[in-house]
Amino acid sequence: MVYPETRPRRLRTSSTMRKLVCETRLNPADLMYPLFVCPGREIKDPIGSMTDCFHLSAENAANEAKEVAKLGIPAVILFGLPEHKDPTGSGAWSPDSAVAESIKRIKEAVPELVVATDVCLCAYTDHGHCGVIENGRIENDKTCDLLGKMALAHVRAGADIIAPSDMMDGRVGVIRKVLDAEQLVDTAIMAYSAKYASAYYGPFRDAVHSIPSEGDRKSYQMDPGNSKEAMREIRLDIEEGADIVMVKPALAYLDIIRMAQDAFEVPVAAYNVSGEYMMLNAAADAGLIDREQAIMETLLSFKRAGADIIITYFAKTAAQWLS
Ligand code: PBG
Ligand code: ZN
């Protein structure tokens, strides 16, 4: 009979022993919470495709922000809906857009909360694409100019972080130049650098009514099979001035999160997207998995893979469980 000399189970004998040797812990400070803001007043409409998510008008966004801060979550990221959609998405750079109004209200209510804004045209264009269309193609450079205008409007309203999610080439550099020219040198850029053309954005597109009327996003978002290309996109964004880089989605791209953490010196954010969120909710609703355990295990996997920041619709729930 040969019994083992090495017994890893010794370190699992009690919950305190397990706590002592635990390598990765989640903290509310790791999380960023997305908010959907819309024009109008006193609006808090449930989003049909996303459990526990709402379309909020500015003052309700500020109320929500107060709760988020109380839970120890350091940041929110705002997604806006426009008054009207048009071919160029002009509602995006309006000085009194829902996003601009919400930033102001949030900053009045909780000045210390970090406010990031998603910068992309798809919720503002009538065709639902992330860029302007000319001769049936998404025009890269013209789109970058419009994203620069959008970013500037958000920063003038008080945004701390600009998060471009469009995947146009060179947009980080354009936005940085536009901001620096206005002496807005302290605003950080969190680039959606490795953003894949994913089926997991379905519930979100429903929420902001941005399903492309024609075609798909594969001419700008990345092919799910590529990882070298992800490193290239991240490197370019950092060279153009990105302060934080993002991998999106998170769950199907844990390898990319790890590669990014190992290869670069800036913080890495992971976006746990709407489809991943609803997939867990659906399985828990069906009684197939334990809700709390499955959610916490999933969020932990992002951190273990190397994420410094986790953007998730579970942020409030998770922070409550952690406290
Ligand atoms: C806009 C944008 C999308 C998401 C974040 N910003 C959708 C898309 O690219 O189609 C997805 C977020 C989610 O699914 O939770 N470009
Ligand atoms: Zn977009």
mmCIF file of C-alpha atoms and ligand atoms in Angstrom:
data_model
loop_
_atom_site.group_PDB
_atom_site.id
_atom_site.type_symbol
_atom_site.label_atom_id
_atom_site.label_comp_id
_atom_site.label_asym_id
_atom_site.label_seq_id
_atom_site.Cartn_x
_atom_site.Cartn_y
_atom_site.Cartn_z
ATOM 1 C CA MET A 1 0.000 0.000 0.000
ATOM 2 C CA VAL A 2 1.364 3.448 -0.925
ATOM 3 C CA TYR A 3 -0.211 6.335 0.953
ATOM 4 C CA PRO A 4 0.460 9.930 -0.118
ATOM 5 C CA GLU A 5 3.113 11.971 1.664
ATOM 6 C CA THR A 6 1.771 15.159 0.200
ATOM 7 C CA ARG A 7 -1.757 15.960 1.272
ATOM 8 C CA PRO A 8 -3.260 19.190 -0.164
ATOM 9 C CA ARG A 9 -6.454 18.399 1.746
ATOM 10 C CA ARG A 10 -4.694 19.499 4.990
ATOM 11 C CA LEU A 11 -5.300 23.076 3.892
ATOM 12 C CA ARG A 12 -9.016 22.447 3.417
ATOM 13 C CA THR A 13 -9.831 21.034 6.849
ATOM 14 C CA SER A 14 -11.919 23.936 8.180
ATOM 15 C CA SER A 15 -13.491 27.112 6.893
ATOM 16 C CA THR A 16 -10.920 29.197 8.794
ATOM 17 C CA MET A 17 -8.057 27.169 7.294
ATOM 18 C CA ARG A 18 -9.574 27.652 3.855
ATOM 19 C CA LYS A 19 -9.880 31.367 4.521
ATOM 20 C CA LEU A 20 -6.232 31.509 5.520
ATOM 21 C CA VAL A 21 -4.995 30.041 2.244
ATOM 22 C CA CYS A 22 -7.555 31.662 -0.065
ATOM 23 C CA GLU A 23 -5.736 33.235 -3.043
ATOM 24 C CA THR A 24 -8.412 35.397 -4.642
ATOM 25 C CA ARG A 25 -11.100 37.417 -2.911
ATOM 26 C CA LEU A 26 -13.799 39.593 -4.370
ATOM 27 C CA ASN A 27 -14.343 43.043 -2.965
ATOM 28 C CA PRO A 28 -17.051 45.615 -3.770
ATOM 29 C CA ALA A 29 -14.147 47.893 -4.741
ATOM 30 C CA ASP A 30 -13.477 45.638 -7.763
ATOM 31 C CA LEU A 31 -16.866 46.398 -9.285
ATOM 32 C CA MET A 32 -18.362 48.917 -11.671
ATOM 33 C CA TYR A 33 -22.148 49.140 -12.089
ATOM 34 C CA PRO A 34 -23.855 49.963 -15.426
ATOM 35 C CA LEU A 35 -26.840 52.352 -15.443
ATOM 36 C CA PHE A 36 -29.224 52.985 -18.351
ATOM 37 C CA VAL A 37 -30.302 56.612 -18.482
ATOM 38 C CA CYS A 38 -33.072 58.143 -20.547
ATOM 39 C CA PRO A 39 -34.595 61.585 -21.210
ATOM 40 C CA GLY A 40 -37.546 62.709 -19.088
ATOM 41 C CA ARG A 41 -38.381 62.961 -15.387
ATOM 42 C CA GLU A 42 -39.353 60.478 -12.680
ATOM 43 C CA ILE A 43 -38.790 57.515 -14.945
ATOM 44 C CA LYS A 44 -37.860 54.083 -13.598
ATOM 45 C CA ASP A 45 -39.024 51.587 -16.212
ATOM 46 C CA PRO A 46 -37.994 47.935 -15.898
ATOM 47 C CA ILE A 47 -36.010 46.664 -18.900
ATOM 48 C CA GLY A 48 -37.859 43.608 -20.182
ATOM 49 C CA SER A 49 -34.783 41.751 -21.439
ATOM 50 C CA MET A 50 -32.654 42.386 -18.318
ATOM 51 C CA THR A 51 -33.814 41.356 -14.835
ATOM 52 C CA ASP A 52 -33.535 44.099 -12.162
ATOM 53 C CA CYS A 53 -32.294 46.694 -14.688
ATOM 54 C CA PHE A 54 -34.163 49.941 -15.374
ATOM 55 C CA HIS A 55 -34.332 52.899 -17.705
ATOM 56 C CA LEU A 56 -33.740 55.791 -15.326
ATOM 57 C CA SER A 57 -34.215 59.514 -15.759
ATOM 58 C CA ALA A 58 -31.423 61.705 -14.364
ATOM 59 C CA GLU A 59 -32.740 62.225 -10.805
ATOM 60 C CA ASN A 60 -33.416 58.507 -10.423
ATOM 61 C CA ALA A 61 -29.951 57.746 -11.765
ATOM 62 C CA ALA A 62 -28.615 59.961 -8.971
ATOM 63 C CA ASN A 63 -30.673 58.059 -6.374
ATOM 64 C CA GLU A 64 -29.326 54.805 -7.703
ATOM 65 C CA ALA A 65 -25.787 56.208 -7.615
ATOM 66 C CA LYS A 66 -26.180 57.007 -3.913
ATOM 67 C CA GLU A 67 -27.112 53.390 -3.198
ATOM 68 C CA VAL A 68 -24.217 52.123 -5.274
ATOM 69 C CA ALA A 69 -21.756 54.297 -3.353
ATOM 70 C CA LYS A 70 -23.195 53.176 -0.004
ATOM 71 C CA LEU A 71 -22.473 49.580 -0.977
ATOM 72 C CA GLY A 72 -18.782 50.398 -1.443
ATOM 73 C CA ILE A 73 -18.840 50.220 -5.242
ATOM 74 C CA PRO A 74 -16.488 52.945 -6.524
ATOM 75 C CA ALA A 75 -17.853 53.532 -10.018
ATOM 76 C CA VAL A 76 -20.794 53.501 -12.400
ATOM 77 C CA ILE A 77 -20.820 53.457 -16.202
ATOM 78 C CA LEU A 78 -23.655 55.257 -17.987
ATOM 79 C CA PHE A 79 -25.427 54.152 -21.156
ATOM 80 C CA GLY A 80 -27.751 56.721 -22.685
ATOM 81 C CA LEU A 81 -30.890 56.747 -24.748
ATOM 82 C CA PRO A 82 -31.567 59.760 -26.981
ATOM 83 C CA GLU A 83 -34.699 61.841 -27.525
ATOM 84 C CA HIS A 84 -34.572 61.011 -31.264
ATOM 85 C CA LYS A 85 -32.406 58.762 -33.396
ATOM 86 C CA ASP A 86 -30.942 59.964 -36.721
ATOM 87 C CA PRO A 87 -28.335 58.762 -39.276
ATOM 88 C CA THR A 88 -25.323 60.316 -37.495
ATOM 89 C CA GLY A 89 -26.518 59.869 -33.906
ATOM 90 C CA SER A 90 -26.478 63.606 -33.193
ATOM 91 C CA GLY A 91 -28.231 63.130 -29.833
ATOM 92 C CA ALA A 92 -24.952 61.678 -28.595
ATOM 93 C CA TRP A 93 -23.127 65.023 -28.286
ATOM 94 C CA SER A 94 -26.065 67.149 -27.165
ATOM 95 C CA PRO A 95 -25.055 69.175 -24.069
ATOM 96 C CA ASP A 96 -28.357 68.230 -22.452
ATOM 97 C CA SER A 97 -28.493 64.552 -23.353
ATOM 98 C CA ALA A 98 -29.739 62.092 -20.741
ATOM 99 C CA VAL A 99 -26.125 61.134 -20.085
ATOM 100 C CA ALA A 100 -25.018 64.753 -19.577
ATOM 101 C CA GLU A 101 -27.963 65.469 -17.244
ATOM 102 C CA SER A 102 -27.360 62.287 -15.300
ATOM 103 C CA ILE A 103 -23.656 62.994 -14.820
ATOM 104 C CA LYS A 104 -24.503 66.398 -13.356
ATOM 105 C CA ARG A 105 -27.139 64.978 -10.990
ATOM 106 C CA ILE A 106 -24.901 62.121 -9.895
ATOM 107 C CA LYS A 107 -21.973 64.448 -9.262
ATOM 108 C CA GLU A 108 -24.208 66.706 -7.123
ATOM 109 C CA ALA A 109 -25.504 63.737 -5.136
ATOM 110 C CA VAL A 110 -22.283 61.714 -4.733
ATOM 111 C CA PRO A 111 -19.254 63.746 -5.851
ATOM 112 C CA GLU A 112 -16.768 61.014 -4.956
ATOM 113 C CA LEU A 113 -18.370 58.312 -7.110
ATOM 114 C CA VAL A 114 -16.364 57.710 -10.296
ATOM 115 C CA VAL A 115 -18.590 58.297 -13.316
ATOM 116 C CA ALA A 116 -17.669 56.608 -16.577
ATOM 117 C CA THR A 117 -19.679 56.965 -19.777
ATOM 118 C CA ASP A 118 -20.005 54.578 -22.686
ATOM 119 C CA VAL A 119 -19.069 56.443 -25.852
ATOM 120 C CA CYS A 120 -20.599 54.916 -28.978
ATOM 121 C CA LEU A 121 -23.182 55.959 -31.529
ATOM 122 C CA CYS A 122 -25.272 52.768 -31.806
ATOM 123 C CA ALA A 123 -27.977 53.797 -29.320
ATOM 124 C CA TYR A 124 -28.248 57.166 -31.107
ATOM 125 C CA THR A 125 -28.240 56.179 -34.808
ATOM 126 C CA ASP A 126 -31.486 55.216 -36.529
ATOM 127 C CA HIS A 127 -29.725 52.289 -38.261
ATOM 128 C CA GLY A 128 -28.267 50.930 -35.005
ATOM 129 C CA HIS A 129 -24.639 50.721 -36.139
ATOM 130 C CA CYS A 130 -21.743 52.023 -34.044
ATOM 131 C CA GLY A 131 -20.566 54.351 -36.805
ATOM 132 C CA VAL A 132 -21.814 56.593 -39.609
ATOM 133 C CA ILE A 133 -22.628 54.843 -42.873
ATOM 134 C CA GLU A 134 -21.448 56.062 -46.278
ATOM 135 C CA ASN A 135 -21.979 54.047 -49.457
ATOM 136 C CA GLY A 136 -23.047 51.102 -47.369
ATOM 137 C CA ARG A 137 -19.843 51.083 -45.287
ATOM 138 C CA ILE A 138 -19.090 52.175 -41.746
ATOM 139 C CA GLU A 139 -16.882 55.252 -42.199
ATOM 140 C CA ASN A 140 -14.044 54.911 -39.670
ATOM 141 C CA ASP A 141 -12.519 58.384 -39.534
ATOM 142 C CA LYS A 142 -15.750 60.401 -39.666
ATOM 143 C CA THR A 143 -17.053 58.214 -36.848
ATOM 144 C CA CYS A 144 -13.940 59.004 -34.786
ATOM 145 C CA ASP A 145 -14.623 62.740 -35.142
ATOM 146 C CA LEU A 146 -18.191 62.287 -33.889
ATOM 147 C CA LEU A 147 -16.989 60.136 -30.978
ATOM 148 C CA GLY A 148 -14.619 62.964 -30.075
ATOM 149 C CA LYS A 149 -17.591 65.355 -29.913
ATOM 150 C CA MET A 150 -19.562 62.891 -27.823
ATOM 151 C CA ALA A 151 -16.669 62.393 -25.386
ATOM 152 C CA LEU A 152 -16.183 66.147 -25.045
ATOM 153 C CA ALA A 153 -19.882 66.656 -24.212
ATOM 154 C CA HIS A 154 -19.656 64.011 -21.479
ATOM 155 C CA VAL A 155 -16.473 65.423 -19.972
ATOM 156 C CA ARG A 156 -17.883 68.960 -19.987
ATOM 157 C CA ALA A 157 -20.832 67.557 -18.006
ATOM 158 C CA GLY A 158 -18.385 66.095 -15.476
ATOM 159 C CA ALA A 159 -17.498 62.531 -16.540
ATOM 160 C CA ASP A 160 -14.345 61.097 -14.954
ATOM 161 C CA ILE A 161 -13.794 58.266 -17.438
ATOM 162 C CA ILE A 162 -14.621 58.048 -21.142
ATOM 163 C CA ALA A 163 -15.211 54.515 -22.380
ATOM 164 C CA PRO A 164 -15.312 54.190 -26.190
ATOM 165 C CA SER A 165 -17.038 50.934 -27.197
ATOM 166 C CA ASP A 166 -17.279 51.378 -30.969
ATOM 167 C CA MET A 167 -14.109 49.532 -32.136
ATOM 168 C CA MET A 168 -13.184 52.120 -34.801
ATOM 169 C CA ASP A 169 -9.442 52.298 -35.513
ATOM 170 C CA GLY A 170 -7.725 55.241 -33.861
ATOM 171 C CA ARG A 171 -10.655 56.483 -31.798
ATOM 172 C CA VAL A 172 -8.741 56.494 -28.529
ATOM 173 C CA GLY A 173 -6.098 58.776 -30.035
ATOM 174 C CA VAL A 174 -8.714 61.116 -31.493
ATOM 175 C CA ILE A 175 -10.608 61.362 -28.182
ATOM 176 C CA ARG A 176 -7.365 61.974 -26.217
ATOM 177 C CA LYS A 177 -6.384 64.799 -28.602
ATOM 178 C CA VAL A 178 -9.822 66.402 -28.451
ATOM 179 C CA LEU A 179 -9.786 66.358 -24.638
ATOM 180 C CA ASP A 180 -6.185 67.540 -24.308
ATOM 181 C CA ALA A 181 -6.856 70.431 -26.695
ATOM 182 C CA GLU A 182 -9.466 71.606 -24.174
ATOM 183 C CA GLN A 183 -7.061 71.109 -21.240
ATOM 184 C CA LEU A 184 -9.203 68.203 -20.028
ATOM 185 C CA VAL A 185 -6.042 66.274 -19.276
ATOM 186 C CA ASP A 186 -7.274 64.564 -16.100
ATOM 187 C CA THR A 187 -10.105 62.612 -17.727
ATOM 188 C CA ALA A 188 -9.165 58.950 -18.079
ATOM 189 C CA ILE A 189 -9.956 56.724 -21.051
ATOM 190 C CA MET A 190 -11.107 53.159 -20.509
ATOM 191 C CA ALA A 191 -10.999 51.592 -23.972
ATOM 192 C CA TYR A 192 -13.173 48.677 -24.981
ATOM 193 C CA SER A 193 -10.019 47.329 -26.635
ATOM 194 C CA ALA A 194 -10.685 43.634 -27.191
ATOM 195 C CA LYS A 195 -14.374 43.714 -27.954
ATOM 196 C CA TYR A 196 -15.652 40.655 -29.765
ATOM 197 C CA ALA A 197 -18.586 40.308 -32.180
ATOM 198 C CA SER A 198 -20.594 38.338 -29.647
ATOM 199 C CA ALA A 199 -24.044 36.811 -29.329
ATOM 200 C CA TYR A 200 -23.947 37.739 -25.639
ATOM 201 C CA TYR A 201 -24.931 41.395 -26.279
ATOM 202 C CA GLY A 202 -28.506 40.401 -27.193
ATOM 203 C CA PRO A 203 -30.372 41.581 -24.070
ATOM 204 C CA PHE A 204 -28.423 44.882 -24.024
ATOM 205 C CA ARG A 205 -29.294 45.719 -27.631
ATOM 206 C CA ASP A 206 -32.894 45.175 -26.716
ATOM 207 C CA ALA A 207 -32.477 47.557 -23.778
ATOM 208 C CA VAL A 208 -31.054 50.432 -25.846
ATOM 209 C CA HIS A 209 -32.876 49.558 -29.083
ATOM 210 C CA SER A 210 -29.609 49.245 -31.018
ATOM 211 C CA ILE A 211 -30.143 46.081 -33.044
ATOM 212 C CA PRO A 212 -28.623 46.955 -36.461
ATOM 213 C CA SER A 213 -31.412 47.325 -39.033
ATOM 214 C CA GLU A 214 -29.102 45.750 -41.629
ATOM 215 C CA GLY A 215 -26.023 43.564 -41.385
ATOM 216 C CA ASP A 216 -23.981 42.825 -38.280
ATOM 217 C CA ARG A 217 -21.032 44.334 -36.383
ATOM 218 C CA LYS A 218 -18.373 41.973 -37.734
ATOM 219 C CA SER A 219 -16.599 44.645 -39.802
ATOM 220 C CA TYR A 220 -15.592 46.417 -36.566
ATOM 221 C CA GLN A 221 -15.941 44.022 -33.612
ATOM 222 C CA MET A 222 -13.453 41.156 -33.335
ATOM 223 C CA ASP A 223 -13.685 37.566 -34.486
ATOM 224 C CA PRO A 224 -14.135 35.234 -31.458
ATOM 225 C CA GLY A 225 -11.314 32.982 -32.677
ATOM 226 C CA ASN A 226 -8.594 35.624 -32.386
ATOM 227 C CA SER A 227 -6.269 36.263 -29.454
ATOM 228 C CA LYS A 228 -3.122 37.749 -31.059
ATOM 229 C CA GLU A 229 -5.382 40.358 -32.600
ATOM 230 C CA ALA A 230 -6.727 41.162 -29.135
ATOM 231 C CA MET A 231 -3.183 41.897 -27.914
ATOM 232 C CA ARG A 232 -2.618 44.096 -30.949
ATOM 233 C CA GLU A 233 -5.824 46.062 -30.332
ATOM 234 C CA ILE A 234 -4.885 46.546 -26.678
ATOM 235 C CA ARG A 235 -1.331 47.633 -27.524
ATOM 236 C CA LEU A 236 -2.610 50.177 -30.061
ATOM 237 C CA ASP A 237 -5.120 51.596 -27.581
ATOM 238 C CA ILE A 238 -2.424 52.000 -24.937
ATOM 239 C CA GLU A 239 -0.133 53.711 -27.460
ATOM 240 C CA GLU A 240 -2.995 56.074 -28.317
ATOM 241 C CA GLY A 241 -3.483 56.946 -24.651
ATOM 242 C CA ALA A 242 -5.829 54.411 -23.055
ATOM 243 C CA ASP A 243 -5.476 54.402 -19.253
ATOM 244 C CA ILE A 244 -7.537 51.249 -18.714
ATOM 245 C CA VAL A 245 -8.157 48.504 -21.289
ATOM 246 C CA MET A 246 -11.133 46.188 -21.453
ATOM 247 C CA VAL A 247 -11.909 42.671 -22.563
ATOM 248 C CA LYS A 248 -15.530 42.057 -23.529
ATOM 249 C CA PRO A 249 -17.404 39.744 -23.041
ATOM 250 C CA ALA A 250 -15.744 38.243 -19.968
ATOM 251 C CA LEU A 251 -16.901 34.676 -19.390
ATOM 252 C CA ALA A 252 -16.160 33.274 -22.843
ATOM 253 C CA TYR A 253 -12.853 35.229 -22.973
ATOM 254 C CA LEU A 254 -11.102 34.448 -19.671
ATOM 255 C CA ASP A 255 -7.950 33.494 -21.607
ATOM 256 C CA ILE A 256 -7.837 36.957 -23.179
ATOM 257 C CA ILE A 257 -8.197 38.595 -19.748
ATOM 258 C CA ARG A 258 -5.208 36.571 -18.497
ATOM 259 C CA MET A 259 -3.107 37.377 -21.568
ATOM 260 C CA ALA A 260 -3.879 41.087 -21.232
ATOM 261 C CA GLN A 261 -2.999 41.107 -17.519
ATOM 262 C CA ASP A 262 0.319 39.373 -18.216
ATOM 263 C CA ALA A 263 1.299 41.468 -21.234
ATOM 264 C CA PHE A 264 0.436 45.041 -20.220
ATOM 265 C CA GLU A 265 0.976 47.416 -17.333
ATOM 266 C CA VAL A 266 -2.384 49.214 -17.270
ATOM 267 C CA PRO A 267 -5.458 48.060 -15.322
ATOM 268 C CA VAL A 268 -7.543 45.457 -17.150
ATOM 269 C CA ALA A 269 -11.339 45.628 -16.993
ATOM 270 C CA ALA A 270 -13.615 42.689 -17.803
ATOM 271 C CA TYR A 271 -17.176 43.321 -18.976
ATOM 272 C CA ASN A 272 -19.582 40.649 -17.768
ATOM 273 C CA VAL A 273 -22.140 41.396 -20.483
ATOM 274 C CA SER A 274 -25.932 41.253 -20.624
ATOM 275 C CA GLY A 275 -26.198 37.779 -22.173
ATOM 276 C CA GLU A 276 -23.889 36.313 -19.532
ATOM 277 C CA TYR A 277 -25.964 38.060 -16.877
ATOM 278 C CA MET A 278 -29.256 36.719 -18.194
ATOM 279 C CA MET A 279 -27.859 33.235 -18.775
ATOM 280 C CA LEU A 280 -27.059 32.955 -15.058
ATOM 281 C CA ASN A 281 -30.375 34.516 -14.075
ATOM 282 C CA ALA A 282 -32.264 32.083 -16.314
ATOM 283 C CA ALA A 283 -30.469 29.047 -14.913
ATOM 284 C CA ALA A 284 -31.049 30.228 -11.342
ATOM 285 C CA ASP A 285 -34.716 31.045 -12.065
ATOM 286 C CA ALA A 286 -35.129 27.521 -13.434
ATOM 287 C CA GLY A 287 -33.739 26.143 -10.181
ATOM 288 C CA LEU A 288 -30.802 24.553 -11.988
ATOM 289 C CA ILE A 289 -28.017 26.300 -10.066
ATOM 290 C CA ASP A 290 -27.653 28.048 -6.722
ATOM 291 C CA ARG A 291 -27.974 31.748 -7.571
ATOM 292 C CA GLU A 292 -25.589 33.289 -5.036
ATOM 293 C CA GLN A 293 -22.930 30.614 -5.332
ATOM 294 C CA ALA A 294 -22.973 30.631 -9.142
ATOM 295 C CA ILE A 295 -22.852 34.426 -9.400
ATOM 296 C CA MET A 296 -20.010 34.778 -6.902
ATOM 297 C CA GLU A 297 -18.055 31.933 -8.488
ATOM 298 C CA THR A 298 -18.418 33.570 -11.903
ATOM 299 C CA LEU A 299 -17.327 37.016 -10.691
ATOM 300 C CA LEU A 300 -14.396 35.416 -8.873
ATOM 301 C CA SER A 301 -13.311 33.706 -12.095
ATOM 302 C CA PHE A 302 -12.870 37.114 -13.740
ATOM 303 C CA LYS A 303 -10.643 38.283 -10.917
ATOM 304 C CA ARG A 304 -8.649 35.047 -10.881
ATOM 305 C CA ALA A 305 -8.193 35.341 -14.661
ATOM 306 C CA GLY A 306 -6.603 38.751 -14.077
ATOM 307 C CA ALA A 307 -9.321 41.395 -14.166
ATOM 308 C CA ASP A 308 -8.593 44.455 -12.027
ATOM 309 C CA ILE A 309 -12.061 45.889 -12.653
ATOM 310 C CA ILE A 310 -15.280 43.901 -13.172
ATOM 311 C CA ILE A 311 -18.149 45.651 -14.925
ATOM 312 C CA THR A 312 -21.307 43.755 -14.042
ATOM 313 C CA TYR A 313 -25.073 44.093 -13.673
ATOM 314 C CA PHE A 314 -24.597 41.898 -10.572
ATOM 315 C CA ALA A 315 -22.500 44.593 -8.844
ATOM 316 C CA LYS A 316 -25.136 45.705 -6.324
ATOM 317 C CA THR A 317 -26.287 42.182 -5.503
ATOM 318 C CA ALA A 318 -22.713 40.976 -5.143
ATOM 319 C CA ALA A 319 -21.722 43.933 -2.953
ATOM 320 C CA GLN A 320 -24.698 43.191 -0.682
ATOM 321 C CA TRP A 321 -23.640 39.565 -0.343
ATOM 322 C CA LEU A 322 -20.055 40.608 0.355
ATOM 323 C CA SER A 323 -20.996 42.948 3.221
HETATM 324 C C1 PBG B 1 -22.290 49.658 -27.534
HETATM 325 C C2 PBG B 1 -22.203 48.652 -26.452
HETATM 326 C C3 PBG B 1 -22.681 47.334 -26.434
HETATM 327 C C4 PBG B 1 -22.423 46.847 -25.162
HETATM 328 C C5 PBG B 1 -21.755 47.839 -24.461
HETATM 329 N N1 PBG B 1 -21.618 48.945 -25.289
HETATM 330 C C6 PBG B 1 -23.435 46.556 -27.440
HETATM 331 C C7 PBG B 1 -22.875 46.217 -28.748
HETATM 332 O O1 PBG B 1 -21.718 46.469 -29.060
HETATM 333 O O2 PBG B 1 -23.670 45.709 -29.537
HETATM 334 C C8 PBG B 1 -22.813 45.491 -24.661
HETATM 335 C C9 PBG B 1 -23.090 45.414 -23.203
HETATM 336 C C10 PBG B 1 -23.808 44.198 -22.762
HETATM 337 O O3 PBG B 1 -24.205 43.330 -23.565
HETATM 338 O O4 PBG B 1 -24.011 44.096 -21.544
HETATM 339 N N2 PBG B 1 -21.335 49.575 -28.513
HETATM 340 ZN ZN ZN B 2 -21.963 50.688 -30.387
#
